[in-house]
Each structure stands twice: as structure tokens, then as C-alpha cells.
PDB file of C-alpha atoms in Angstrom:
ATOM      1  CA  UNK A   3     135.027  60.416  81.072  1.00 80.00           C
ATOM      2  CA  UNK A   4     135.098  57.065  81.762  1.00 86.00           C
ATOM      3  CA  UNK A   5     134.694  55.627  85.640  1.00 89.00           C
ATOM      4  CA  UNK A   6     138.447  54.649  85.764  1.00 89.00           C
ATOM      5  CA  UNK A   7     139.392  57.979  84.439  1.00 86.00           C
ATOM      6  CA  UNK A   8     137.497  59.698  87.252  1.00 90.00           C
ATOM      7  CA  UNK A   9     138.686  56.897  89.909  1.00 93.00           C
ATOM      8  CA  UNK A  10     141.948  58.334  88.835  1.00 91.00           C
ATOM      9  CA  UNK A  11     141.366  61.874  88.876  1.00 92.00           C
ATOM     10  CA  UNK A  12     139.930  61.564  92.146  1.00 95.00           C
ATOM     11  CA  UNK A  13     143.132  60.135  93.136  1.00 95.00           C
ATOM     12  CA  UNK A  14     145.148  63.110  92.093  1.00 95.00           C
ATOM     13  CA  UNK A  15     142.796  65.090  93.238  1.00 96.00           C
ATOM     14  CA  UNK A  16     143.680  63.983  96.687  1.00 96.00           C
ATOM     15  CA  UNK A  17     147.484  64.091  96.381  1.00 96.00           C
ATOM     16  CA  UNK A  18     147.121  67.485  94.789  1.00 96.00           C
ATOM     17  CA  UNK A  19     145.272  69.210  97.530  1.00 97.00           C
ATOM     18  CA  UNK A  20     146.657  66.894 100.447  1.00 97.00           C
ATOM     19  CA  UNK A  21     150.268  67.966  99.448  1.00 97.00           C
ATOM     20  CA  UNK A  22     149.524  71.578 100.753  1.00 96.00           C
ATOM     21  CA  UNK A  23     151.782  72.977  97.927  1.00 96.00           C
ATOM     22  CA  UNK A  24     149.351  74.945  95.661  1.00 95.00           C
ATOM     23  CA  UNK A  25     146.452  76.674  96.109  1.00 95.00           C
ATOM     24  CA  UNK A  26     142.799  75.995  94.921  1.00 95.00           C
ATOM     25  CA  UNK A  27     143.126  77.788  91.915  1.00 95.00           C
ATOM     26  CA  UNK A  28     146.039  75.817  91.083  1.00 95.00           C
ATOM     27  CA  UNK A  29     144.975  72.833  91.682  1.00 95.00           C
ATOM     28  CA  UNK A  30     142.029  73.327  89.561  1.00 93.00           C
ATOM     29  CA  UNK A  31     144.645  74.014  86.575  1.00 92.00           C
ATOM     30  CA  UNK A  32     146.553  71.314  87.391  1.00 91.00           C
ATOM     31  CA  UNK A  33     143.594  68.773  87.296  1.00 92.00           C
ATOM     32  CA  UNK A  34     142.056  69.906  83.813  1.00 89.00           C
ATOM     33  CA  UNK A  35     145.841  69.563  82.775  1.00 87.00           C
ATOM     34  CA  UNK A  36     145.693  66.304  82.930  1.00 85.00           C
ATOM     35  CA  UNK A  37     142.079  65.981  81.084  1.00 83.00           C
ATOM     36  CA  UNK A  38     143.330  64.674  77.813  1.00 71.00           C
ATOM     37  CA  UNK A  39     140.704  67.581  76.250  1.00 72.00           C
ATOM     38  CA  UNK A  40     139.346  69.770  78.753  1.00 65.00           C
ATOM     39  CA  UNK A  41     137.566  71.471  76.861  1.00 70.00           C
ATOM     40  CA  UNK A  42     135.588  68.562  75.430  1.00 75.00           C
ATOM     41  CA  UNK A  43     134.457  67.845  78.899  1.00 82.00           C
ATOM     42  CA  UNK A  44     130.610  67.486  79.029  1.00 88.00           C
ATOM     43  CA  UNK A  45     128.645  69.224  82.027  1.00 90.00           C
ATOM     44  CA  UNK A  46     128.597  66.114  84.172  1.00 92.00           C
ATOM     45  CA  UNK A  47     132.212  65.717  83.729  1.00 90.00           C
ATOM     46  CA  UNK A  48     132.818  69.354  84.555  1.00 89.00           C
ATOM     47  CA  UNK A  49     130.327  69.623  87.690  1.00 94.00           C
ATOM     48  CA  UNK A  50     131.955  65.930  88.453  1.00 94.00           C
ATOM     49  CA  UNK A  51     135.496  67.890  89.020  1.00 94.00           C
ATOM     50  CA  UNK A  52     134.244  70.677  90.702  1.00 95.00           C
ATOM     51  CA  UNK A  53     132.546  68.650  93.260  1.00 96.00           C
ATOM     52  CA  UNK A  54     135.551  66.297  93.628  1.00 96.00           C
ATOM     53  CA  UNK A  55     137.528  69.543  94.215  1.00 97.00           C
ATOM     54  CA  UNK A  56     134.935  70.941  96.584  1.00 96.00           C
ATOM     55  CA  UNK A  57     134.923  67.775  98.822  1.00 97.00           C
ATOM     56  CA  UNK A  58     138.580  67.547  98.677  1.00 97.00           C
ATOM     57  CA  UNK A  59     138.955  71.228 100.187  1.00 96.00           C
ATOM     58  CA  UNK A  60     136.568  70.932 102.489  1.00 96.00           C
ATOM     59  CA  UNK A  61     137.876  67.941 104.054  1.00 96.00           C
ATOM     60  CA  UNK A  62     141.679  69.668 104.269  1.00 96.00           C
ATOM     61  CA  UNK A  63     140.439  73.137 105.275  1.00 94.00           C
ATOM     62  CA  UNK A  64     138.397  71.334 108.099  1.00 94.00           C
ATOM     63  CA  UNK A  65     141.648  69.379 109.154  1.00 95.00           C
ATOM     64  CA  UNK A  66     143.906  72.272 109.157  1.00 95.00           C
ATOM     65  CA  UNK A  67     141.950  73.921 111.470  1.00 92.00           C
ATOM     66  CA  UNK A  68     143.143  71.413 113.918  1.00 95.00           C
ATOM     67  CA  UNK A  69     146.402  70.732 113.617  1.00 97.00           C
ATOM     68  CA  UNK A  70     149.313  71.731 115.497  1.00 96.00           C
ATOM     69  CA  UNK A  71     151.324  74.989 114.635  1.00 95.00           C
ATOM     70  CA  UNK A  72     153.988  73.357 113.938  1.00 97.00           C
ATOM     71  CA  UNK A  73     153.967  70.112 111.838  1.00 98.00           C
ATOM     72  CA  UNK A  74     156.506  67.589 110.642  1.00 98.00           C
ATOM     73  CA  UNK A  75     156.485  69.424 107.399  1.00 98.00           C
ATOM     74  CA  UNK A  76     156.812  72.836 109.195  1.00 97.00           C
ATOM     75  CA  UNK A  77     160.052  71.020 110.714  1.00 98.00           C
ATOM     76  CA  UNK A  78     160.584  69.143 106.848  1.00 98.00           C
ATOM     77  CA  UNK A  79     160.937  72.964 105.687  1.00 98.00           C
ATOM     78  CA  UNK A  80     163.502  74.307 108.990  1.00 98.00           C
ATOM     79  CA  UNK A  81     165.318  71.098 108.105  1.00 98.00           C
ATOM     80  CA  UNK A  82     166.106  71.642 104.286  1.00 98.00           C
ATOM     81  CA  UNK A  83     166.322  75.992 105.298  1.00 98.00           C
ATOM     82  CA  UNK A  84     169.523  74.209 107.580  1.00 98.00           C
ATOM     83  CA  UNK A  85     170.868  72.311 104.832  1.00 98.00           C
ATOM     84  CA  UNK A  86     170.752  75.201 102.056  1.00 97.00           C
ATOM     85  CA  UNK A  87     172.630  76.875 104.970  1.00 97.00           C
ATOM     86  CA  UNK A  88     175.175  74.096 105.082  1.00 97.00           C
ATOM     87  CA  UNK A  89     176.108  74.125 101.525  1.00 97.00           C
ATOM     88  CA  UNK A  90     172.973  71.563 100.510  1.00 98.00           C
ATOM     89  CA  UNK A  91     170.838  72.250  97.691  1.00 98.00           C
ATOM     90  CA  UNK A  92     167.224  71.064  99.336  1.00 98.00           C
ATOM     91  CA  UNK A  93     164.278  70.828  97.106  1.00 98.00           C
ATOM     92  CA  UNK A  94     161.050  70.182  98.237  1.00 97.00           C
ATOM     93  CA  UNK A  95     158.376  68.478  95.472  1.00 96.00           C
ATOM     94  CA  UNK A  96     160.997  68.741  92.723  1.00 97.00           C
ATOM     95  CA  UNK A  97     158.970  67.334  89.416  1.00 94.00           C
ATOM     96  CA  UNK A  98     157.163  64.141  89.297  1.00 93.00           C
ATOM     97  CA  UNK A  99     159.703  61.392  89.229  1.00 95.00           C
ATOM     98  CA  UNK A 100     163.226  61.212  90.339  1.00 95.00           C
ATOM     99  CA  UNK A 101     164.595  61.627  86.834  1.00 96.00           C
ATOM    100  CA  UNK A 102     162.113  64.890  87.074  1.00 97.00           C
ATOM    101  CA  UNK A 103     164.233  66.236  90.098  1.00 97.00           C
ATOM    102  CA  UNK A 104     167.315  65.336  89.296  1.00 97.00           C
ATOM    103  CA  UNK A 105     166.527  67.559  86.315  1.00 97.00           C
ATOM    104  CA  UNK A 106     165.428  70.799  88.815  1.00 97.00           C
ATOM    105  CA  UNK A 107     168.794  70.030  90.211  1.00 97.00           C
ATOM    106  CA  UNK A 108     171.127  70.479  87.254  1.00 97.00           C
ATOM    107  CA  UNK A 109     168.961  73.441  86.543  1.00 97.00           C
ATOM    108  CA  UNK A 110     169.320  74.998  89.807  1.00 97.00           C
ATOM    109  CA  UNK A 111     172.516  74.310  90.802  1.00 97.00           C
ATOM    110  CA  UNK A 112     173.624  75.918  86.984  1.00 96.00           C
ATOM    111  CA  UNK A 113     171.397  78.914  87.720  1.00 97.00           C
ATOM    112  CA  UNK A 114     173.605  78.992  91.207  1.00 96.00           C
ATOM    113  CA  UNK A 115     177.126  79.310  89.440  1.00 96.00           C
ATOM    114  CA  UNK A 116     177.846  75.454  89.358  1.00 94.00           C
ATOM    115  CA  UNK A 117     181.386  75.154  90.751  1.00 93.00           C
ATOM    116  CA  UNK A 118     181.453  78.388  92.019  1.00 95.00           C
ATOM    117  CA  UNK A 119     178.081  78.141  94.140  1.00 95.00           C
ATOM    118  CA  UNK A 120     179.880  76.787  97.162  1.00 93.00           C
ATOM    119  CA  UNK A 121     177.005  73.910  97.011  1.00 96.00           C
ATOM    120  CA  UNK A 122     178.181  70.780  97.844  1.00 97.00           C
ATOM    121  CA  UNK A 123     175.599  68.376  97.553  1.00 97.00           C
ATOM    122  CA  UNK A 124     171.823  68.007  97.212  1.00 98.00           C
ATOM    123  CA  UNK A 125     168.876  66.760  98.646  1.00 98.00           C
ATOM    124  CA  UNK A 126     165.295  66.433  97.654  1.00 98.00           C
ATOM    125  CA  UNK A 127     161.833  64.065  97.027  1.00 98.00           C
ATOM    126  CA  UNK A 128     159.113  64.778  94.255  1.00 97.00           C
ATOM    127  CA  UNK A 129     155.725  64.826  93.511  1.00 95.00           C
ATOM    128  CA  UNK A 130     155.264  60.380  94.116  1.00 96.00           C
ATOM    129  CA  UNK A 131     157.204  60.679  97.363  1.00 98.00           C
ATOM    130  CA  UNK A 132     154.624  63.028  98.633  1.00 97.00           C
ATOM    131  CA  UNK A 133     151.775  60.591  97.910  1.00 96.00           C
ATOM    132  CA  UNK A 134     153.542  57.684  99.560  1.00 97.00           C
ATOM    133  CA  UNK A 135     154.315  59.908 102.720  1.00 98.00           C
ATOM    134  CA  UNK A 136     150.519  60.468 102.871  1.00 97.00           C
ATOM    135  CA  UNK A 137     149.696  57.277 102.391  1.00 97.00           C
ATOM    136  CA  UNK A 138     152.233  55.351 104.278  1.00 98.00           C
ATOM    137  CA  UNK A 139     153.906  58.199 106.350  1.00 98.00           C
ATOM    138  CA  UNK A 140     157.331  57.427 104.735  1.00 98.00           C
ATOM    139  CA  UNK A 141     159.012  60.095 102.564  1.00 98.00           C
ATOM    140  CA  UNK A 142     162.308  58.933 100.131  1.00 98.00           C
ATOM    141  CA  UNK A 143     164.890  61.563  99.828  1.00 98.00           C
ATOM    142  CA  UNK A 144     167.201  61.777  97.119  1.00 98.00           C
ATOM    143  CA  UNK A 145     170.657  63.009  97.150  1.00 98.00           C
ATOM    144  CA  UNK A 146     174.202  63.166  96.102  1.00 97.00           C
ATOM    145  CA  UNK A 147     177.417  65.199  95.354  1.00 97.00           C
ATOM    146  CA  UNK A 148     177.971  68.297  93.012  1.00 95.00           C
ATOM    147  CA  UNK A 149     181.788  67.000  92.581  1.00 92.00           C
ATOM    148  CA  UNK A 150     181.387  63.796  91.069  1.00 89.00           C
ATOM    149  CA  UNK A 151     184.871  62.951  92.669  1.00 90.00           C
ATOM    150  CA  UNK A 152     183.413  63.623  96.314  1.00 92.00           C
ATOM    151  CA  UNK A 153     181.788  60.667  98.164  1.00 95.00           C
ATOM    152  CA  UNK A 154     177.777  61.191  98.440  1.00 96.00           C
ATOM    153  CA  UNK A 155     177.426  59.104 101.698  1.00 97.00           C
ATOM    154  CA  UNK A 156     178.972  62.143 103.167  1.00 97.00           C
ATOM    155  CA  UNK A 157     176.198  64.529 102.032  1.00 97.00           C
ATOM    156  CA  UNK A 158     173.868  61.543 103.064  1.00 98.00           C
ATOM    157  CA  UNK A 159     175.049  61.776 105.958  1.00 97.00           C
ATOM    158  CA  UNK A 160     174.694  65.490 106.586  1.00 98.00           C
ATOM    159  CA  UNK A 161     171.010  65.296 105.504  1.00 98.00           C
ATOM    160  CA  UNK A 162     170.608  62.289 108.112  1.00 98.00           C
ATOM    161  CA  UNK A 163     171.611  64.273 110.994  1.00 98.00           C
ATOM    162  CA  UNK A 164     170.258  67.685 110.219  1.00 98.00           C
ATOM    163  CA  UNK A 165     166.802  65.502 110.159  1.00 98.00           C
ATOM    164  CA  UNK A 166     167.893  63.385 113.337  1.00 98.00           C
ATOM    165  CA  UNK A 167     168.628  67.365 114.408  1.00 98.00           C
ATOM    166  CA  UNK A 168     165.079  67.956 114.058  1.00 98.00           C
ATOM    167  CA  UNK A 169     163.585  65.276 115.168  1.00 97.00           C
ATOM    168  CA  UNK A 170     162.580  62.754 112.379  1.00 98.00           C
ATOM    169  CA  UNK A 171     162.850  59.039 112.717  1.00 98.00           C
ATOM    170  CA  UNK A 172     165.610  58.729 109.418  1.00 98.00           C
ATOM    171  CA  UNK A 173     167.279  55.140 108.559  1.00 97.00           C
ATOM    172  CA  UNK A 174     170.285  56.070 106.631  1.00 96.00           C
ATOM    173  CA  UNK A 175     171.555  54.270 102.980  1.00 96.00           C
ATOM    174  CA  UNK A 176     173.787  51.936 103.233  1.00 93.00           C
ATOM    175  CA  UNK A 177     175.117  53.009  99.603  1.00 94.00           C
ATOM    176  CA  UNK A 178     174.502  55.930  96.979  1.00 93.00           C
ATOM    177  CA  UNK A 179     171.934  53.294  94.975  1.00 93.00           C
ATOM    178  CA  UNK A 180     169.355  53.936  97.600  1.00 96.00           C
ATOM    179  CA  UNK A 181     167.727  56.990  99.319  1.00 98.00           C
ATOM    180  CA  UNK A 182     167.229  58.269 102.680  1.00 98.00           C
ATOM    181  CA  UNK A 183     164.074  57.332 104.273  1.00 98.00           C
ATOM    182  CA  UNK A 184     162.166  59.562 106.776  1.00 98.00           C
ATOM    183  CA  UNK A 185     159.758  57.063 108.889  1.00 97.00           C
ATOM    184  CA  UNK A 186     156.262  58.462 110.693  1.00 97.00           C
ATOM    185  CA  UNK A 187     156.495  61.475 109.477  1.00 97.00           C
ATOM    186  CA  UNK A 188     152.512  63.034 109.373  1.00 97.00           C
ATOM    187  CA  UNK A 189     152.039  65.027 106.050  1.00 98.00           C
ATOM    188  CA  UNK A 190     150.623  68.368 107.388  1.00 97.00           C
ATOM    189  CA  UNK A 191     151.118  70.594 104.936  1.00 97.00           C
ATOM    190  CA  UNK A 192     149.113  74.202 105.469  1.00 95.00           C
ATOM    191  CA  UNK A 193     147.469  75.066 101.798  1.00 93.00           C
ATOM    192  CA  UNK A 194     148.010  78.808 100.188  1.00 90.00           C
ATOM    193  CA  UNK A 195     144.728  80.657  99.574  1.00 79.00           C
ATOM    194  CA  UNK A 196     143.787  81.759  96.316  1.00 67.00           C
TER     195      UNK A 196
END
């Protein structure tokens, strides 16, 4: 591997285990995924990984272990539960890119019954959101209407004030071109064990 190429695993190395999402096993997979030929990795390229993974973990676990029981993602999770509740199809890391989710949502919402669901709308961010809201603590939510005759500032407008309901800082669209942004929010997100 080159420098750059382990520059940039490094990077999703961090996003990977920072997210919370998957656990250390999974990660692992995830990273060698993305090796163009893992199994053309030399020793120092393998030990390299496994090192970058150890540090990564180590540096989480020891963070965990001091953060609050409930985090803004605890509250992130309550707050989509609600809207799933209310009729609002709320994914949480859906894909990679929005095109990605917007995918999990046709998929899901089919799976559901379409039409005869009783979901209204939807709501979610993917993979790149949760790197910015690391990053920059600001995470992008998607959304829109099932009924492509209904008006998807309304469903906007029910995620906005679910999260306002729980607390989050949100600055609302002001038309279905942008997204809803959730300011300060402190990506927490408790790892699974293997």
C-alpha cells in the first residue's frame, strides 16, 4: 500500500469505529473490503491495519467509558423510534450517499406494503453525514413524502419538531431542495461487542 492509501484507510478507519454502528469484527471486514486485494496485502500492510484498528478501539473504548448514559445519539435514536411511531420512516446510516438511502427507502417502504403501510413520509442521513457530524457536529437529514402529491415541508416539519421535542438545536429547510440540519449535536455512539 501506498502512504496515501493508508492516510485514507486510516481515515475510514476512524469514521468506521467512531460511528458506533458495528462492532470490531465488522469493522475489520469492512476495512479489508475496501483493500482493492486483500489478500495481496504484504505483512506490513496487514500488521499496519491491525494496529490502526487497535489504536482506533482503544481510543473509543477509553472514551465510552466516560460518557454520559444518555447521549445525543441515544436521544438521535428516541427521536426517529417517535417518528416511526408517527407514520415516519426513520433510517439511521442508510448507505453511503444520499442516492444510497434514498435507495434503502424505496426498499423499505416496498417491504412495508407501500400505499398500504400507513407511512407517510421519511427521514434519514447516511454513512458521509455521520463523518461530518463527527467532525463538525452537524448532521444533514434527508426527507420527503411517500405520496408524491403530498407536500414534504410538512413531513419536514414533523421531523423538526419531534427533534426540537428532544432537544436538538434543528434549523429547518426553507424548501424540499435542501435538508434538515441538526447543529451541536456530539456523536456518542456506544459500539456493539464482538
Amino acid at each position: 500500500m501506498t502512504e496515501s492509501d493508508r492516510t485514507g484507510l486510516e481515515t475510514e478507519i476512524k469514521y468506521a469505529v467512531w460511528g458506533g454502528f458495528e462492532s470490531p469484527e465488522e469493522v475489520r471486514e469492512e476495512i479489508l473490503e475496501l483493500v482493492d486485494d486483500a489478500h495481496a496485502l504484504s505483512a506490513d500492510d496487514r500488521r499496519f491495519i491491525e494496529d490502526a484498528l487497535d489504536e482506533a478501539w482503544g481510543l473509543k473504548r477509553g472514551a465510552e467509558s466516560d460518557w454520559p448514559a444518555i447521549t445525543d445519539v441515544t436521544r438521535l435514536m428516541a427521536a426517529f423510534d417517535q417518528l416511526e411511531k408517527d407514520g415516519i420512516l426513520a433510517l439511521h446510516r442508510a448507505g453511503y450517499t444520499q442516492s444510497d438511502g434514498m435507495a434503502d427507502v424505496a426498499e423499505i417502504y416496498d417491504e412495508m406494503g407501500g400505499p398500504d403501510s400507513g407511512v407517510k413520509g421519511w427521514t434519514f442521513y447516511h454513512e458521509q453525514d455521520v463523518a461530518d457530524a463527527i467532525e463538525t457536529g452537524i448532521l444533514w437529514l434527508a426527507f420527503g413524502a411517500t405520496d408524491p402529491a403530498a407536500d414534504p415541508m410538512t413531513i419536514a416539519a414533523a421531523v423538526a419538531s419531534t427533534l426540537d421535542a428532544y432537544g436538538f438545536a434543528v434549523e429547518r429547510p426553507a424548501d424540499p431542495s435542501r435538508r434538515i440540519k441538526v447543529e451541536g449535536i456530539v456523536w456518542r455512539n456506544r459500539s456493539p461487542q464482538d
